[in-house]
Coordinates of C-alpha atoms and ligand atoms in Angstrom, one line a residue:
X1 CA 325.4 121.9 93.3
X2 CA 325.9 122.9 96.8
X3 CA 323.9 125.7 98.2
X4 CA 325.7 128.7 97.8
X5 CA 325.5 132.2 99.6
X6 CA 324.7 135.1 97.0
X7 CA 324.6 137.8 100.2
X8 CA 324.1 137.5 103.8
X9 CA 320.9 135.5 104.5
X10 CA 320.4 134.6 100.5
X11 CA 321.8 131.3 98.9
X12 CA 321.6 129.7 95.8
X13 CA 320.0 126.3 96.5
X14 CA 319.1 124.5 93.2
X15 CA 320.9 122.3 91.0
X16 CA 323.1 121.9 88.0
X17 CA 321.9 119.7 85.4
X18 CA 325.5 119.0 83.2
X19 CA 324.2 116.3 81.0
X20 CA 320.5 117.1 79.9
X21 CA 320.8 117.3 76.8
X22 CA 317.1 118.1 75.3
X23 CA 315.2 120.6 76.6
X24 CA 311.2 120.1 75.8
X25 CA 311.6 116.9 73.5
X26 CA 313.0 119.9 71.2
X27 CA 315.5 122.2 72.1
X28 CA 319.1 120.9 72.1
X29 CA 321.3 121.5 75.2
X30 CA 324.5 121.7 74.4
X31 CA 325.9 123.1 77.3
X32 CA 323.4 121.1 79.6
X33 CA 321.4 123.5 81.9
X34 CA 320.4 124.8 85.6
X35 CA 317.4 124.9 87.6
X36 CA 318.3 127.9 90.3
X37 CA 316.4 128.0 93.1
X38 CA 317.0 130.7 95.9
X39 CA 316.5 131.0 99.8
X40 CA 315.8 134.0 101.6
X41 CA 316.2 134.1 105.1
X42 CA 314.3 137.3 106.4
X43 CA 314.5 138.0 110.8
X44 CA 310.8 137.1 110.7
X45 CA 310.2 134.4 107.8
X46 CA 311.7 132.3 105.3
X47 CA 311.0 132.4 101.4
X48 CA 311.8 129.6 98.8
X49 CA 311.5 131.3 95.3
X50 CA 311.1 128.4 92.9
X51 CA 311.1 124.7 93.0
X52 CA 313.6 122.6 90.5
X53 CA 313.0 120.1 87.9
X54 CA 312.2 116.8 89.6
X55 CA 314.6 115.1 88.5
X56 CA 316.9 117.1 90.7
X57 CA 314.7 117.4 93.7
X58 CA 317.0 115.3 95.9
X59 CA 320.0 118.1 95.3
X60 CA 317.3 120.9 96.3
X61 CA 316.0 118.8 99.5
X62 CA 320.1 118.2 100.5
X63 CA 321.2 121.6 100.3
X64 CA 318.0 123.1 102.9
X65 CA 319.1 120.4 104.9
X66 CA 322.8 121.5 104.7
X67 CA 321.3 124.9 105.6
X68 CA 319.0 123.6 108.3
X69 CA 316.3 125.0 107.2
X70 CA 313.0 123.7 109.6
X71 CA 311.0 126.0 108.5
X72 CA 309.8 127.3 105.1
X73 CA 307.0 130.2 105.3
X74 CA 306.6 131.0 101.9
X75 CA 307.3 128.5 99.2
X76 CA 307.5 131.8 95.7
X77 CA 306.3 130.0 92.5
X78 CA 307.4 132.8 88.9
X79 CA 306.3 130.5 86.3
X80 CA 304.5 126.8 86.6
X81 CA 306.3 125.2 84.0
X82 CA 307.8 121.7 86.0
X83 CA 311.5 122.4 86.1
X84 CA 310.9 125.3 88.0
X85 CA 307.4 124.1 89.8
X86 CA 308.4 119.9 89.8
X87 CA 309.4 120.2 93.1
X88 CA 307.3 122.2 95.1
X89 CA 304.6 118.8 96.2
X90 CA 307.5 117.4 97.5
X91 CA 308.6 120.5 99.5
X92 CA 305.1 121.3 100.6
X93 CA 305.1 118.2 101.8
X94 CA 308.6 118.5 103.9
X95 CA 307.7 122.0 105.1
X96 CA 304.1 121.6 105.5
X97 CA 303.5 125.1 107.2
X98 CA 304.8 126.5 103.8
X99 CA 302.3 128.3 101.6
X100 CA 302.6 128.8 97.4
X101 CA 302.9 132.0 96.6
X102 CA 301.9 133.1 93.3
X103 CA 299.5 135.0 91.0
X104 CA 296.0 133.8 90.5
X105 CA 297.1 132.5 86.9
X106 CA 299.7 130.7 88.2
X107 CA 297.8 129.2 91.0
X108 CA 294.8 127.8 88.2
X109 CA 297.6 126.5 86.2
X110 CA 299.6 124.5 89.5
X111 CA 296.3 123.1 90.5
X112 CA 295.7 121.7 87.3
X113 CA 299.5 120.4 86.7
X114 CA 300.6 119.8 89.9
X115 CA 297.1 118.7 91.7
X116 CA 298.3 121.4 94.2
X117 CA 295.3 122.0 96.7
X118 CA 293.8 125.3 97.1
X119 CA 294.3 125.6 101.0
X120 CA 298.2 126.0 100.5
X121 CA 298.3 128.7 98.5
X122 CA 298.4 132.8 99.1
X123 CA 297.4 135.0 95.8
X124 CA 298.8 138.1 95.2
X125 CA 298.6 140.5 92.6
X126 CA 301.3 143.0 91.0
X127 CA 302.8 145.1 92.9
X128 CA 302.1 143.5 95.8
X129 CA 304.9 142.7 98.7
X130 CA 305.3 140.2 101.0
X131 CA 307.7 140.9 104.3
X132 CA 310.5 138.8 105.8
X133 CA 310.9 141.1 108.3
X134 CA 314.3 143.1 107.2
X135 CA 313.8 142.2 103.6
X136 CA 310.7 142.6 101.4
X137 CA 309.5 140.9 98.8
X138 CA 307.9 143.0 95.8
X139 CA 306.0 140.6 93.0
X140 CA 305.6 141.8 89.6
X141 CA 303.5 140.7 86.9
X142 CA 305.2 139.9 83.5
X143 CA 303.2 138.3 81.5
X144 CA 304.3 136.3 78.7
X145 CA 308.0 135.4 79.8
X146 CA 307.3 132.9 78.2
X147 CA 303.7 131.8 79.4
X148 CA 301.0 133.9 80.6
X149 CA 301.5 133.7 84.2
X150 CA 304.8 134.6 84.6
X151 CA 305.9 136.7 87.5
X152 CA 309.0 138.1 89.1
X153 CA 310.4 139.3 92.3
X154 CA 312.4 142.4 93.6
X155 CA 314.1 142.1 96.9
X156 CA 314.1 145.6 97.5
X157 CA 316.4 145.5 100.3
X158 CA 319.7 143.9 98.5
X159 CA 318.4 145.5 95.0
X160 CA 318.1 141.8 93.5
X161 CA 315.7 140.7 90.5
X162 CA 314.6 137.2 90.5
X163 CA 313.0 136.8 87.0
X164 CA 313.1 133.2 86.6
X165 CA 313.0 132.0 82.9
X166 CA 313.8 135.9 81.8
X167 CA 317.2 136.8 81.5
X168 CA 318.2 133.0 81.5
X169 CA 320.4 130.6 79.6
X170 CA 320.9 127.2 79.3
X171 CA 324.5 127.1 80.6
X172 CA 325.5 124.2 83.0
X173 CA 328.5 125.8 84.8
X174 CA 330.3 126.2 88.3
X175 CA 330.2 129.6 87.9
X176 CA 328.0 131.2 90.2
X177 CA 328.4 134.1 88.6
X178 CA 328.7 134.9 84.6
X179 CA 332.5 135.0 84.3
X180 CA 332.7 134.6 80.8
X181 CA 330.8 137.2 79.2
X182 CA 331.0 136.0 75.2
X183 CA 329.8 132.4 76.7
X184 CA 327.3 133.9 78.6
X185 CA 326.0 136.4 76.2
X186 CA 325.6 133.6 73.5
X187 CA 323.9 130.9 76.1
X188 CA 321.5 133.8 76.6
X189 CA 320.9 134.9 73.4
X190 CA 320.1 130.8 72.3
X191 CA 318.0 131.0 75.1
X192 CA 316.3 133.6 74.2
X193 CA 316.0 132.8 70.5
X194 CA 314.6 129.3 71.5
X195 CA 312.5 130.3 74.2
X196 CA 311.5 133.9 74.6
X197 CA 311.5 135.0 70.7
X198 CA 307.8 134.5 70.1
X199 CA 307.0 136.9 73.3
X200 CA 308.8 140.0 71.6
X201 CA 306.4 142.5 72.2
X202 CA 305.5 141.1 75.7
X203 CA 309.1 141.2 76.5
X204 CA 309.5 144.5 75.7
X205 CA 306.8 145.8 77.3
X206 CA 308.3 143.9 80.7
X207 CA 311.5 146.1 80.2
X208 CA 309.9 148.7 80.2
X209 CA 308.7 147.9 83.8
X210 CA 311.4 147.1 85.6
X211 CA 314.0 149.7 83.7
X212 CA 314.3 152.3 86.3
X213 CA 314.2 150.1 89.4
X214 CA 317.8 150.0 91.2
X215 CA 319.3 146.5 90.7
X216 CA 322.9 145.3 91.2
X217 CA 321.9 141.6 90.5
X218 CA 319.4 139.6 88.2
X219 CA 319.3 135.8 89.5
X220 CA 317.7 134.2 86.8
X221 CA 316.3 130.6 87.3
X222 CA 318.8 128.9 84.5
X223 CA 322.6 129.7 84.1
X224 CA 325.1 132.1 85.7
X225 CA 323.6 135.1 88.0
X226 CA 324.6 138.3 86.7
X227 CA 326.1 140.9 88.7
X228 CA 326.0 143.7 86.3
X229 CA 322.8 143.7 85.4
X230 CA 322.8 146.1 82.3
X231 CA 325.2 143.5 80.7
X232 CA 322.3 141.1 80.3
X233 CA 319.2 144.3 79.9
X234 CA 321.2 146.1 77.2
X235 CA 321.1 142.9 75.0
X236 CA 317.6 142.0 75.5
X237 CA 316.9 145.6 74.4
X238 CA 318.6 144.9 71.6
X239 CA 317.4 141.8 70.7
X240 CA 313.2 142.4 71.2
X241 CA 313.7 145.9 69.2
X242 CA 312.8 146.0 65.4
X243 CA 316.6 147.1 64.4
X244 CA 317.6 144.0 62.0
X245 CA 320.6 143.6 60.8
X246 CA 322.4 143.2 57.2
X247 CA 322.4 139.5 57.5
X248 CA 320.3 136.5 54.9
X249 CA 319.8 133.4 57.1
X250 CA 319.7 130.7 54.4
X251 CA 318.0 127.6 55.8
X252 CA 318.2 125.2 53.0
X253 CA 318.4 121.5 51.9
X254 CA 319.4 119.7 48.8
X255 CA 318.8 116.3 47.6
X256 CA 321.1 116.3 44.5
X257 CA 323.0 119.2 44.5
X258 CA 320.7 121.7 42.2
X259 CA 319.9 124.0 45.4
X260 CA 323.2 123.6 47.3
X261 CA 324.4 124.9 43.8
X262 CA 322.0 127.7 43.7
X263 CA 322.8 128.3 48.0
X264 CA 326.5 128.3 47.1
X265 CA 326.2 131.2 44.2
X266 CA 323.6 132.8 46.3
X267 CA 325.6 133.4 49.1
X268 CA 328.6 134.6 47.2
X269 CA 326.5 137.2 45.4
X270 CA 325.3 138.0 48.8
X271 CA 329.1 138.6 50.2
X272 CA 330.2 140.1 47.1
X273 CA 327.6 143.0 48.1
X274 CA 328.5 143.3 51.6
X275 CA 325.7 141.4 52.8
X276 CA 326.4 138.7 56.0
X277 CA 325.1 135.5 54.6
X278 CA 324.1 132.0 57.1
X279 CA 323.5 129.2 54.6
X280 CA 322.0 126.5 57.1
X281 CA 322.3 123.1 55.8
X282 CA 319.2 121.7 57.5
X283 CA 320.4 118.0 57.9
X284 CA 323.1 118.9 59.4
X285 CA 322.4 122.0 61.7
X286 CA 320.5 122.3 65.3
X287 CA 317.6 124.2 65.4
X288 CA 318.7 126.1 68.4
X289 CA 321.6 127.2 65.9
X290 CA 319.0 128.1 63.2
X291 CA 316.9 129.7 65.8
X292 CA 320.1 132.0 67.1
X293 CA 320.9 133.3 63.5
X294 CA 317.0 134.5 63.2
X295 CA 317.2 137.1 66.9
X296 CA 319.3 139.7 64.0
X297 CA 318.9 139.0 60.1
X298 CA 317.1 141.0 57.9
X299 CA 315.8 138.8 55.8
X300 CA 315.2 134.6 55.3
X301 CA 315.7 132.4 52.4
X302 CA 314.5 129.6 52.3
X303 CA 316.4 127.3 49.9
X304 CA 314.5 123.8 49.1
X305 CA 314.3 120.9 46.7
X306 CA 311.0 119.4 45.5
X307 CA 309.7 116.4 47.1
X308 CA 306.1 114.8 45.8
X309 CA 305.3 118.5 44.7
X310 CA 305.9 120.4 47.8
X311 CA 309.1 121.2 49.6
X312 CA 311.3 118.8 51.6
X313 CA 310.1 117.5 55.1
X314 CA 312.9 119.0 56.7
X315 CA 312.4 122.1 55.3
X316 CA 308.3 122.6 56.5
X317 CA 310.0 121.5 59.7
X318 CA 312.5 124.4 59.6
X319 CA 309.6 126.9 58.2
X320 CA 306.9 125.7 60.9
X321 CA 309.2 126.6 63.5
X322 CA 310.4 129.9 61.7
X323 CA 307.0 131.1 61.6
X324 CA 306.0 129.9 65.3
X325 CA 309.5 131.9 67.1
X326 CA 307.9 135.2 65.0
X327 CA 311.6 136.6 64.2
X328 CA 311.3 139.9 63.7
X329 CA 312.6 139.6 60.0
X330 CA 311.5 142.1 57.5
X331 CA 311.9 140.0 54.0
X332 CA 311.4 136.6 52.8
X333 CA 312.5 134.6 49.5
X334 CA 312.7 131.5 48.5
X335 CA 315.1 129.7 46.4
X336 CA 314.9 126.2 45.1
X337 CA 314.8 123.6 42.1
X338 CA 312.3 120.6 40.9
X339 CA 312.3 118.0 38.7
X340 CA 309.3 118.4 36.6
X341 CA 306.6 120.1 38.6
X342 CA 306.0 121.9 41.9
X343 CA 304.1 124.1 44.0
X344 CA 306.8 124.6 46.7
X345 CA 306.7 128.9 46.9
X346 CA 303.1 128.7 47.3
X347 CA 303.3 126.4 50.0
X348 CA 306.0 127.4 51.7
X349 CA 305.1 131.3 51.7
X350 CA 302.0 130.4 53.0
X351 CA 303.3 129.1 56.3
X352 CA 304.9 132.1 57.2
X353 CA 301.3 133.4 58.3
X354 CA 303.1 134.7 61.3
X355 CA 305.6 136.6 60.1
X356 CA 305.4 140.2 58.7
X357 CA 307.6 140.2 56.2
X358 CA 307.9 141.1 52.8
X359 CA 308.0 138.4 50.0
X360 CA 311.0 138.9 47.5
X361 CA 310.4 137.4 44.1
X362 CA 310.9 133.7 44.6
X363 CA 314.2 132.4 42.3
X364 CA 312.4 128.6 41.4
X365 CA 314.3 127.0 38.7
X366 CA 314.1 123.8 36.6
X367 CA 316.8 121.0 37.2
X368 CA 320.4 121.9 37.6
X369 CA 321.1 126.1 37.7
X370 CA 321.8 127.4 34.3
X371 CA 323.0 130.9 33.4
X372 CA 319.7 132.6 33.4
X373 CA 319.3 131.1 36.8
X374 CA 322.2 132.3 38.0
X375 CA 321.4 135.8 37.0
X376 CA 317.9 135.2 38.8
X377 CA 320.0 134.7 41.8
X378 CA 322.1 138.1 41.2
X379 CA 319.1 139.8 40.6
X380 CA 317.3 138.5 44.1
X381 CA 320.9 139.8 46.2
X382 CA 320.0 142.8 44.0
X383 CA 316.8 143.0 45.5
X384 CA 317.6 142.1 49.2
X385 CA 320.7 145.1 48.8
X386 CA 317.9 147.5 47.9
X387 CA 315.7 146.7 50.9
X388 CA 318.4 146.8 53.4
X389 CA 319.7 149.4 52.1
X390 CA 316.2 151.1 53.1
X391 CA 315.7 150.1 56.4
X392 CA 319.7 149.8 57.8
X393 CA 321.1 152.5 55.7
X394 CA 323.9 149.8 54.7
Ligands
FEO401 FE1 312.6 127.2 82.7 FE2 309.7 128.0 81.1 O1 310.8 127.0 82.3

């Protein structure tokens, strides 16, 4: 990606990353991603905030050049975590007059990962600026977005938040800007789900922080900047409060058909009472998907044969990960068939340690779904009516 001017004296100058197409060993990338990295030209110094993943480094080092850029004074690192940090060795060692700039937390954790020595770094603490000359740079602890030493900065002068991994999306696109707001609203809110889910209550608490400062642009460190900023606040709010919605995510698998049979009438019952039912099919879903549909819905079933006694692989995989992105979810069930024996709701309920919700009577049937069975099922979308009923007023 060429570097690209966001204002006078402020470029875009990281890269675009169109075919990655896992993210952590783990998260799919559909839509590939971007490492953003910005230069600030101030009368009196120059700032780099961020680095980009290293396997882009090459596009970062290019467009400085294309920018001539001697001289780098302070080299901003938000979050340590390599596609954002990868890079900075190699720019400390291209600009060696350029110092890291970060929070003590940070700093530890660079040192460690990126055998950064202690000499080229300046600390500073929250709330503290840093001057350019005619523009200032303001730092602001956030912790938790998504690691501890996350940080952001406000360039006071042209009103622009740089919050790295916060506000960001996995969205490989020529846009500099978000153009597309549906696209970008769900890149974000996958990003989100994936990444920043688990750090709820930190996130909100972040919000709260920067709510009332003036800002006409958030530059994030992945995907499309966004000009009107309330665009991407507004669903963050949304998204880290404890509204639910009057939705069932039904993560399930099925070996021979008993619990796609029982998933099947389950979700009808569901819709026949007005209630938005996902049915996952776990071998044929992403997890990025999974994790999407878990940012809103009231409540989780877990559907599930029996394999040697306890649930299927696929689906402790799906529940381990349900309980480590802590949706905020109010209820939980579980619905399921075995063979001859099984201890699959015990096991499965007790990996949702993490979650506080509610455990709905478990509808665990022998063999293929009979008529009682079905009538178990009624009675469970019974149930989850009643309970959303009391918390959405639907
Ligand atoms: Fe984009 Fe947490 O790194």
């Amino acid at each position: 990606m060429p570097a690209r001017e966001i204002k006078p004296n402020i470029f875009s100058v990281g890269a675009i990353d169109w075919d990655r197409r896992l993210f952590d060993e783990l998260i799919p990338l559909f839509d590939g991603t971007s490492y953003n990295a910005y230069l600030i030209k101030g009368t009196d110094k120059t700032a780099l905030l961020d680095s980009v993943d290293p396997a882009k480094e090459s596009e970062l080092v290019n467009n400085l050049k294309e920018l001539n850029i001697t001289k780098i004074d302070y080299l901003v690192c938000h979050h340590a975590e390599q596609d954002h940090s990868g890079t900075i060795p190699k720019i400390l060692r291209i600009y060696p007059e350029a110092k890291v700039v970060t929070n003590q937390k940070c700093k530890e954790m660079l040192k460690d990962m990126l055998l950064i020595p202690d000499h080229r770094f300046i600390e500073v603490k929250d709330r503290e600026t840093i001057s350019l000359g005619d523009k200032t740079l303001d730092f602001i602890l956030a912790p938790w977005v998504h690691w501890p030493e996350t940080m952001l900065t406000y360039l006071k002068e042209d009103r622009i938040l740089f919050p790295c991994d916060f506000f960001g999306s996995h969205l490989a696109t020529s846009d500099l800007y978000v153009t597309d707001e549906p696209l970008a609203y769900r890149s974000a809110k996958r990003y989100y789900a994936e990444i920043m889910m688990p750090f709820r209550t930190s996130i909100k608490k972040n919000l709260e922080k920067i709510k009332d400062m003036p800002i006409d642009i958030i530059a994030p460190s992945h995907g499309p900047i966004h000009k009107k900023p309330s665009f991407i606040m507004d669903a963050y709010k949304d998204w880290v409060s404890d509204n639910v919605k009057n939705e069932v995510l039904i993560p399930y698998v099925s070996m021979h058909g008993s619990t796609k049979k029982m998933v099947d009438y389950f979700t009808e019952a569901l819709i026949k009472r007005n209630i938005i039912a996902k049915p996952f099919n776990l071998t044929a879903t992403d997890i990025g998907e999974l994790a999407m549909a878990m940012v809103d819905a009231a409540t989780i079933v877990i559907g599930s044969p029996t394999v040697l006694v306890g649930p299927h692989p696929n689906v402790v995989y799906a529940t381990y990960l349900a309980n480590a992105l802590r949706p905020k979810a109010k209820f939980a069930s579980l619905i399921g068939s075995y063979g001859w024996a099984g201890k699959m709701a015990e096991q499965i309920t007790g990996m949702l340690t993490n979650l506080k919700v509610e455990v709905i009577e478990p509808v665990i049937i022998k063999g293929y779904p009979k008529e009682a069975d079905f009538k178990a099922l009624d009675r469970l979308a019974d149930d989850i009516l009643r309970k959303h009923m009391g918390i959405t007023g639907q």
